[in-house]
PDB file of C-alpha atoms in Angstrom:
ATOM      1  CA  UNK A   1      71.574 149.546  60.695  1.00 47.00           C
ATOM      2  CA  UNK A   2      71.700 145.978  60.688  1.00 46.00           C
ATOM      3  CA  UNK A   3      69.881 143.491  58.774  1.00 52.00           C
ATOM      4  CA  UNK A   4      67.981 140.831  59.557  1.00 49.00           C
ATOM      5  CA  UNK A   5      69.965 138.414  58.075  1.00 48.00           C
ATOM      6  CA  UNK A   6      73.417 139.860  59.699  1.00 49.00           C
ATOM      7  CA  UNK A   7      71.176 139.765  63.376  1.00 43.00           C
ATOM      8  CA  UNK A   8      70.840 136.306  63.199  1.00 43.00           C
ATOM      9  CA  UNK A   9      74.494 135.437  62.099  1.00 42.00           C
ATOM     10  CA  UNK A  10      75.686 137.788  64.731  1.00 41.00           C
ATOM     11  CA  UNK A  11      73.191 135.461  67.381  1.00 38.00           C
ATOM     12  CA  UNK A  12      74.268 132.325  66.048  1.00 40.00           C
ATOM     13  CA  UNK A  13      78.160 133.495  66.319  1.00 41.00           C
ATOM     14  CA  UNK A  14      77.434 134.337  70.057  1.00 41.00           C
ATOM     15  CA  UNK A  15      75.463 131.032  70.876  1.00 38.00           C
ATOM     16  CA  UNK A  16      78.377 129.521  69.487  1.00 39.00           C
ATOM     17  CA  UNK A  17      81.125 130.891  71.517  1.00 39.00           C
ATOM     18  CA  UNK A  18      78.691 130.249  74.550  1.00 35.00           C
ATOM     19  CA  UNK A  19      78.513 126.787  74.110  1.00 31.00           C
ATOM     20  CA  UNK A  20      82.261 126.447  73.108  1.00 36.00           C
ATOM     21  CA  UNK A  21      83.285 128.371  76.236  1.00 32.00           C
ATOM     22  CA  UNK A  22      80.680 126.170  78.379  1.00 33.00           C
ATOM     23  CA  UNK A  23      81.675 122.672  76.605  1.00 34.00           C
ATOM     24  CA  UNK A  24      85.339 123.925  77.301  1.00 35.00           C
ATOM     25  CA  UNK A  25      84.787 124.652  81.049  1.00 36.00           C
ATOM     26  CA  UNK A  26      83.135 121.295  81.709  1.00 36.00           C
ATOM     27  CA  UNK A  27      85.645 119.122  80.420  1.00 39.00           C
ATOM     28  CA  UNK A  28      88.512 121.447  82.100  1.00 42.00           C
ATOM     29  CA  UNK A  29      86.705 120.462  85.377  1.00 46.00           C
ATOM     30  CA  UNK A  30      85.333 117.023  84.868  1.00 50.00           C
ATOM     31  CA  UNK A  31      88.733 116.140  83.804  1.00 51.00           C
ATOM     32  CA  UNK A  32      90.838 117.397  86.420  1.00 64.00           C
ATOM     33  CA  UNK A  33      91.587 113.568  87.224  1.00 67.00           C
ATOM     34  CA  UNK A  34      93.302 113.190  83.938  1.00 71.00           C
ATOM     35  CA  UNK A  35      96.357 114.221  85.940  1.00 73.00           C
ATOM     36  CA  UNK A  36      96.205 111.923  88.976  1.00 76.00           C
ATOM     37  CA  UNK A  37      96.867 108.355  89.525  1.00 73.00           C
ATOM     38  CA  UNK A  38      93.835 107.542  88.671  1.00 76.00           C
ATOM     39  CA  UNK A  39      94.329 107.959  85.765  1.00 73.00           C
ATOM     40  CA  UNK A  40      95.103 104.440  84.138  1.00 69.00           C
ATOM     41  CA  UNK A  41      94.096 105.119  80.332  1.00 67.00           C
ATOM     42  CA  UNK A  42      97.453 106.678  79.907  1.00 63.00           C
ATOM     43  CA  UNK A  43      99.326 104.963  82.598  1.00 59.00           C
ATOM     44  CA  UNK A  44      99.638 107.727  84.544  1.00 58.00           C
ATOM     45  CA  UNK A  45      98.555 105.553  87.358  1.00 56.00           C
ATOM     46  CA  UNK A  46     100.781 102.755  87.171  1.00 57.00           C
ATOM     47  CA  UNK A  47      99.172 100.359  84.249  1.00 59.00           C
ATOM     48  CA  UNK A  48      97.769 101.606  81.096  1.00 58.00           C
ATOM     49  CA  UNK A  49      93.980 101.186  80.756  1.00 57.00           C
ATOM     50  CA  UNK A  50      94.271  98.329  78.261  1.00 56.00           C
ATOM     51  CA  UNK A  51      95.905  96.050  80.873  1.00 58.00           C
ATOM     52  CA  UNK A  52      93.553  97.206  83.701  1.00 59.00           C
ATOM     53  CA  UNK A  53      90.443  96.509  81.261  1.00 55.00           C
ATOM     54  CA  UNK A  54      90.871  93.631  80.001  1.00 47.00           C
ATOM     55  CA  UNK A  55      86.861  93.532  79.474  1.00 47.00           C
ATOM     56  CA  UNK A  56      87.955  96.410  76.360  1.00 47.00           C
ATOM     57  CA  UNK A  57      84.825  97.959  77.530  1.00 49.00           C
ATOM     58  CA  UNK A  58      86.219 101.048  75.449  1.00 50.00           C
ATOM     59  CA  UNK A  59      89.317 103.334  76.336  1.00 54.00           C
ATOM     60  CA  UNK A  60      87.706 106.326  78.615  1.00 65.00           C
ATOM     61  CA  UNK A  61      89.003 107.294  81.759  1.00 72.00           C
ATOM     62  CA  UNK A  62      85.904 106.605  83.640  1.00 76.00           C
ATOM     63  CA  UNK A  63      85.665 103.336  82.659  1.00 72.00           C
ATOM     64  CA  UNK A  64      87.801 101.919  85.476  1.00 72.00           C
ATOM     65  CA  UNK A  65      85.614 103.016  88.341  1.00 80.00           C
ATOM     66  CA  UNK A  66      82.090 103.754  86.145  1.00 79.00           C
ATOM     67  CA  UNK A  67      80.213 101.854  83.900  1.00 76.00           C
ATOM     68  CA  UNK A  68      76.982 102.883  81.931  1.00 76.00           C
ATOM     69  CA  UNK A  69      75.165  99.799  81.388  1.00 73.00           C
ATOM     70  CA  UNK A  70      74.399  97.150  83.974  1.00 71.00           C
ATOM     71  CA  UNK A  71      76.166  98.937  87.272  1.00 74.00           C
ATOM     72  CA  UNK A  72      77.470  96.293  89.890  1.00 66.00           C
ATOM     73  CA  UNK A  73      75.481  99.423  92.581  1.00 66.00           C
ATOM     74  CA  UNK A  74      72.610 101.532  93.413  1.00 62.00           C
ATOM     75  CA  UNK A  75      75.645 103.908  93.311  1.00 68.00           C
ATOM     76  CA  UNK A  76      76.131 106.142  90.451  1.00 77.00           C
ATOM     77  CA  UNK A  77      76.853 103.419  87.448  1.00 81.00           C
ATOM     78  CA  UNK A  78      79.267 102.498  89.609  1.00 82.00           C
ATOM     79  CA  UNK A  79      81.253  99.277  87.964  1.00 78.00           C
ATOM     80  CA  UNK A  80      84.147  97.891  89.888  1.00 79.00           C
ATOM     81  CA  UNK A  81      83.836  95.663  92.923  1.00 77.00           C
ATOM     82  CA  UNK A  82      83.250  97.633  96.639  1.00 79.00           C
ATOM     83  CA  UNK A  83      84.974  95.796  99.171  1.00 83.00           C
ATOM     84  CA  UNK A  84      84.017  93.174 101.239  1.00 82.00           C
ATOM     85  CA  UNK A  85      86.825  93.085 103.564  1.00 87.00           C
ATOM     86  CA  UNK A  86      85.904  93.155 107.278  1.00 92.00           C
ATOM     87  CA  UNK A  87      88.110  96.520 108.728  1.00 93.00           C
ATOM     88  CA  UNK A  88      89.555  97.171 112.238  1.00 94.00           C
ATOM     89  CA  UNK A  89      88.317 100.218 112.628  1.00 93.00           C
ATOM     90  CA  UNK A  90      89.996 103.821 114.595  1.00 90.00           C
ATOM     91  CA  UNK A  91      89.652 103.877 118.170  1.00 84.00           C
ATOM     92  CA  UNK A  92      90.516 106.826 120.493  1.00 80.00           C
ATOM     93  CA  UNK A  93      93.702 105.129 122.683  1.00 74.00           C
ATOM     94  CA  UNK A  94      92.315 107.518 125.275  1.00 70.00           C
ATOM     95  CA  UNK A  95      88.781 107.127 125.074  1.00 67.00           C
ATOM     96  CA  UNK A  96      88.190 110.797 123.916  1.00 73.00           C
ATOM     97  CA  UNK A  97      86.438 110.084 120.077  1.00 82.00           C
ATOM     98  CA  UNK A  98      82.611 111.429 120.601  1.00 82.00           C
ATOM     99  CA  UNK A  99      81.029 110.330 117.126  1.00 87.00           C
ATOM    100  CA  UNK A 100      80.247 106.951 116.010  1.00 90.00           C
ATOM    101  CA  UNK A 101      82.111 104.984 113.937  1.00 92.00           C
ATOM    102  CA  UNK A 102      80.861 101.775 111.732  1.00 91.00           C
ATOM    103  CA  UNK A 103      82.754  99.931 109.113  1.00 92.00           C
ATOM    104  CA  UNK A 104      83.511 101.699 105.844  1.00 92.00           C
ATOM    105  CA  UNK A 105      80.379 102.207 104.013  1.00 87.00           C
ATOM    106  CA  UNK A 106      78.772 103.911 101.180  1.00 82.00           C
ATOM    107  CA  UNK A 107      81.529 106.166  99.285  1.00 85.00           C
ATOM    108  CA  UNK A 108      84.813 104.876 101.672  1.00 92.00           C
ATOM    109  CA  UNK A 109      83.532 101.438 100.393  1.00 88.00           C
ATOM    110  CA  UNK A 110      83.633 101.812  96.887  1.00 86.00           C
ATOM    111  CA  UNK A 111      87.275 103.812  97.554  1.00 89.00           C
ATOM    112  CA  UNK A 112      87.961 100.917  99.244  1.00 89.00           C
ATOM    113  CA  UNK A 113      87.357  98.629  96.130  1.00 84.00           C
ATOM    114  CA  UNK A 114      91.057  99.226  94.897  1.00 82.00           C
ATOM    115  CA  UNK A 115      92.802 100.391  98.262  1.00 86.00           C
ATOM    116  CA  UNK A 116      91.961  97.480 100.716  1.00 85.00           C
ATOM    117  CA  UNK A 117      95.045  95.682  99.650  1.00 78.00           C
ATOM    118  CA  UNK A 118      92.927  92.667  98.973  1.00 76.00           C
ATOM    119  CA  UNK A 119      90.899  93.221  95.654  1.00 66.00           C
ATOM    120  CA  UNK A 120      91.872  94.019  91.961  1.00 67.00           C
ATOM    121  CA  UNK A 121      92.003  96.828  89.773  1.00 70.00           C
ATOM    122  CA  UNK A 122      90.250  94.821  87.406  1.00 69.00           C
ATOM    123  CA  UNK A 123      87.803  93.341  89.443  1.00 73.00           C
ATOM    124  CA  UNK A 124      84.551  94.864  87.565  1.00 70.00           C
ATOM    125  CA  UNK A 125      81.384  94.515  88.986  1.00 66.00           C
ATOM    126  CA  UNK A 126      79.193  94.721  85.802  1.00 61.00           C
ATOM    127  CA  UNK A 127      78.060  91.790  84.637  1.00 52.00           C
ATOM    128  CA  UNK A 128      80.076  89.425  82.497  1.00 53.00           C
ATOM    129  CA  UNK A 129      83.420  91.777  82.972  1.00 54.00           C
ATOM    130  CA  UNK A 130      85.878  89.409  83.721  1.00 50.00           C
ATOM    131  CA  UNK A 131      87.887  89.541  87.445  1.00 55.00           C
ATOM    132  CA  UNK A 132      91.004  89.783  86.839  1.00 56.00           C
ATOM    133  CA  UNK A 133      94.397  89.979  89.100  1.00 54.00           C
ATOM    134  CA  UNK A 134      96.012  93.625  88.979  1.00 56.00           C
ATOM    135  CA  UNK A 135      96.990  94.241  92.361  1.00 54.00           C
ATOM    136  CA  UNK A 136      96.787  97.716  93.298  1.00 56.00           C
ATOM    137  CA  UNK A 137      99.381  97.709  95.764  1.00 50.00           C
ATOM    138  CA  UNK A 138     102.375  96.129  93.484  1.00 50.00           C
ATOM    139  CA  UNK A 139     101.661 100.143  91.796  1.00 52.00           C
ATOM    140  CA  UNK A 140     105.829 101.308  92.215  1.00 44.00           C
ATOM    141  CA  UNK A 141     106.231 103.911  94.023  1.00 48.00           C
ATOM    142  CA  UNK A 142     102.915 103.981  95.525  1.00 61.00           C
ATOM    143  CA  UNK A 143     102.649 104.203  99.456  1.00 62.00           C
ATOM    144  CA  UNK A 144      98.971 105.036  99.392  1.00 69.00           C
ATOM    145  CA  UNK A 145      98.008 102.207  97.504  1.00 75.00           C
ATOM    146  CA  UNK A 146      97.301  99.359  99.680  1.00 79.00           C
ATOM    147  CA  UNK A 147      95.832 100.698 103.422  1.00 83.00           C
ATOM    148  CA  UNK A 148      95.158  97.118 103.962  1.00 83.00           C
ATOM    149  CA  UNK A 149      92.249  96.196 106.298  1.00 90.00           C
ATOM    150  CA  UNK A 150      93.975  97.958 109.424  1.00 92.00           C
ATOM    151  CA  UNK A 151      92.425 101.409 109.940  1.00 92.00           C
ATOM    152  CA  UNK A 152      93.259 102.164 113.751  1.00 91.00           C
ATOM    153  CA  UNK A 153      95.930 104.568 112.671  1.00 88.00           C
ATOM    154  CA  UNK A 154      93.827 106.453 109.991  1.00 91.00           C
ATOM    155  CA  UNK A 155      92.213 109.141 110.292  1.00 93.00           C
ATOM    156  CA  UNK A 156      88.458 107.821 111.258  1.00 93.00           C
ATOM    157  CA  UNK A 157      85.909 107.376 108.315  1.00 95.00           C
ATOM    158  CA  UNK A 158      82.217 106.274 108.503  1.00 94.00           C
ATOM    159  CA  UNK A 159      81.864 107.968 111.359  1.00 94.00           C
ATOM    160  CA  UNK A 160      79.194 110.242 112.372  1.00 94.00           C
ATOM    161  CA  UNK A 161      79.652 114.037 112.461  1.00 94.00           C
ATOM    162  CA  UNK A 162      78.515 116.597 115.694  1.00 92.00           C
ATOM    163  CA  UNK A 163      75.160 117.403 115.454  1.00 90.00           C
ATOM    164  CA  UNK A 164      74.174 121.219 115.793  1.00 90.00           C
ATOM    165  CA  UNK A 165      73.323 120.775 119.369  1.00 88.00           C
ATOM    166  CA  UNK A 166      76.726 119.338 119.867  1.00 91.00           C
ATOM    167  CA  UNK A 167      79.624 120.902 117.781  1.00 92.00           C
ATOM    168  CA  UNK A 168      80.789 123.580 119.589  1.00 92.00           C
ATOM    169  CA  UNK A 169      80.960 121.388 122.850  1.00 90.00           C
ATOM    170  CA  UNK A 170      83.067 118.921 120.586  1.00 90.00           C
ATOM    171  CA  UNK A 171      85.637 121.471 119.094  1.00 92.00           C
ATOM    172  CA  UNK A 172      84.013 120.895 115.150  1.00 94.00           C
ATOM    173  CA  UNK A 173      82.965 123.584 113.015  1.00 94.00           C
ATOM    174  CA  UNK A 174      79.213 123.992 112.522  1.00 94.00           C
ATOM    175  CA  UNK A 175      77.965 121.175 110.450  1.00 92.00           C
ATOM    176  CA  UNK A 176      75.666 124.012 108.412  1.00 92.00           C
ATOM    177  CA  UNK A 177      78.857 125.249 107.594  1.00 94.00           C
ATOM    178  CA  UNK A 178      81.089 122.245 106.870  1.00 93.00           C
ATOM    179  CA  UNK A 179      77.817 120.490 104.676  1.00 90.00           C
ATOM    180  CA  UNK A 180      77.671 124.002 102.569  1.00 89.00           C
ATOM    181  CA  UNK A 181      81.270 122.744 101.403  1.00 87.00           C
ATOM    182  CA  UNK A 182      79.921 120.339  98.449  1.00 81.00           C
ATOM    183  CA  UNK A 183      81.207 116.855  99.603  1.00 82.00           C
ATOM    184  CA  UNK A 184      83.169 117.512 102.748  1.00 91.00           C
ATOM    185  CA  UNK A 185      79.983 115.675 104.447  1.00 92.00           C
ATOM    186  CA  UNK A 186      78.201 112.563 103.296  1.00 90.00           C
ATOM    187  CA  UNK A 187      74.220 111.647 104.565  1.00 86.00           C
ATOM    188  CA  UNK A 188      73.736 108.475 106.109  1.00 78.00           C
ATOM    189  CA  UNK A 189      69.181 108.690 104.740  1.00 76.00           C
ATOM    190  CA  UNK A 190      68.324 109.574 108.926  1.00 82.00           C
ATOM    191  CA  UNK A 191      69.988 113.228 108.608  1.00 83.00           C
ATOM    192  CA  UNK A 192      72.832 111.835 110.437  1.00 90.00           C
ATOM    193  CA  UNK A 193      76.078 113.472 108.333  1.00 92.00           C
ATOM    194  CA  UNK A 194      78.853 110.941 108.042  1.00 94.00           C
ATOM    195  CA  UNK A 195      83.026 111.841 107.785  1.00 95.00           C
ATOM    196  CA  UNK A 196      83.991 109.914 104.114  1.00 94.00           C
ATOM    197  CA  UNK A 197      87.397 108.844 102.481  1.00 94.00           C
ATOM    198  CA  UNK A 198      86.083 111.663  99.363  1.00 92.00           C
ATOM    199  CA  UNK A 199      85.570 114.245 102.897  1.00 94.00           C
ATOM    200  CA  UNK A 200      89.190 115.009 102.470  1.00 94.00           C
ATOM    201  CA  UNK A 201      89.807 113.939  99.107  1.00 92.00           C
ATOM    202  CA  UNK A 202      88.566 114.634  95.815  1.00 88.00           C
ATOM    203  CA  UNK A 203      87.913 112.187  93.191  1.00 84.00           C
ATOM    204  CA  UNK A 204      87.122 114.340  89.937  1.00 84.00           C
ATOM    205  CA  UNK A 205      88.091 117.871  90.762  1.00 82.00           C
ATOM    206  CA  UNK A 206      91.220 117.560  93.370  1.00 87.00           C
ATOM    207  CA  UNK A 207      92.611 121.108  94.324  1.00 88.00           C
ATOM    208  CA  UNK A 208      95.872 119.954  95.131  1.00 88.00           C
ATOM    209  CA  UNK A 209      96.622 116.989  93.108  1.00 83.00           C
ATOM    210  CA  UNK A 210      99.085 115.506  95.215  1.00 81.00           C
ATOM    211  CA  UNK A 211      97.090 113.027  97.136  1.00 85.00           C
ATOM    212  CA  UNK A 212      93.759 114.031  95.465  1.00 88.00           C
ATOM    213  CA  UNK A 213      93.166 116.659  98.278  1.00 92.00           C
ATOM    214  CA  UNK A 214      90.661 118.846  98.330  1.00 91.00           C
ATOM    215  CA  UNK A 215      92.321 121.776  99.349  1.00 91.00           C
ATOM    216  CA  UNK A 216      95.850 122.464 100.609  1.00 93.00           C
ATOM    217  CA  UNK A 217      96.714 121.403 104.147  1.00 94.00           C
ATOM    218  CA  UNK A 218      99.220 124.484 104.489  1.00 94.00           C
ATOM    219  CA  UNK A 219      99.031 125.254 107.867  1.00 94.00           C
ATOM    220  CA  UNK A 220      96.208 122.681 108.498  1.00 95.00           C
ATOM    221  CA  UNK A 221      93.741 124.350 106.186  1.00 95.00           C
ATOM    222  CA  UNK A 222      91.745 121.019 105.431  1.00 95.00           C
ATOM    223  CA  UNK A 223      91.899 119.774 108.850  1.00 95.00           C
ATOM    224  CA  UNK A 224      90.093 123.298 110.053  1.00 95.00           C
ATOM    225  CA  UNK A 225      87.652 122.963 107.566  1.00 95.00           C
ATOM    226  CA  UNK A 226      86.146 120.626 110.336  1.00 95.00           C
ATOM    227  CA  UNK A 227      88.020 121.071 113.789  1.00 95.00           C
ATOM    228  CA  UNK A 228      88.103 124.097 115.626  1.00 93.00           C
ATOM    229  CA  UNK A 229      91.414 123.661 117.452  1.00 81.00           C
TER     230      UNK A 229
END
């Protein structure tokens, strides 16, 4: 029969084991982006963090986009300038597009803060941080670094997803089904759901490291998340 002391020791070791497992799981899940081109800390993205972050606000992977204090926007501790460019948005050449497209907004505007070809990696929104001149379009070998401001030939973003009453006629998957997949649709606050850059690309936990895809597009699997063809 175990004594009170041995029972306490067993319980403590078990608790520490659970904590260690949880911490490892959390860290490995959260930091998947360390293997992607968004990891400027280790130079994976073409520049080292010391080069990009001339403000010296730390040396973490997160700090290129996020700041713990004095964030530049109301969005989640965003520490980088959002895009202020004027965009030419996608237009259907056959006039068959059912969704409504607006200028890139929300999460897409944040992505384009680096990828519109006009902003810089070190254009921080944080108060007191310097605005530098390291253009992401200069990252060698990255054909996806600079989308420019003409998005007419790219998959539409900031486009409304069909309402529940219309999805079948528009050959789309039930919005309730898509919305249940974390991060695939974005709410605008009035019940409308939109498709943004991050609908297809996962910044923190990409399933496919190449192009940061949320899931593989083998046999059009990613496309078929939303489209019924």
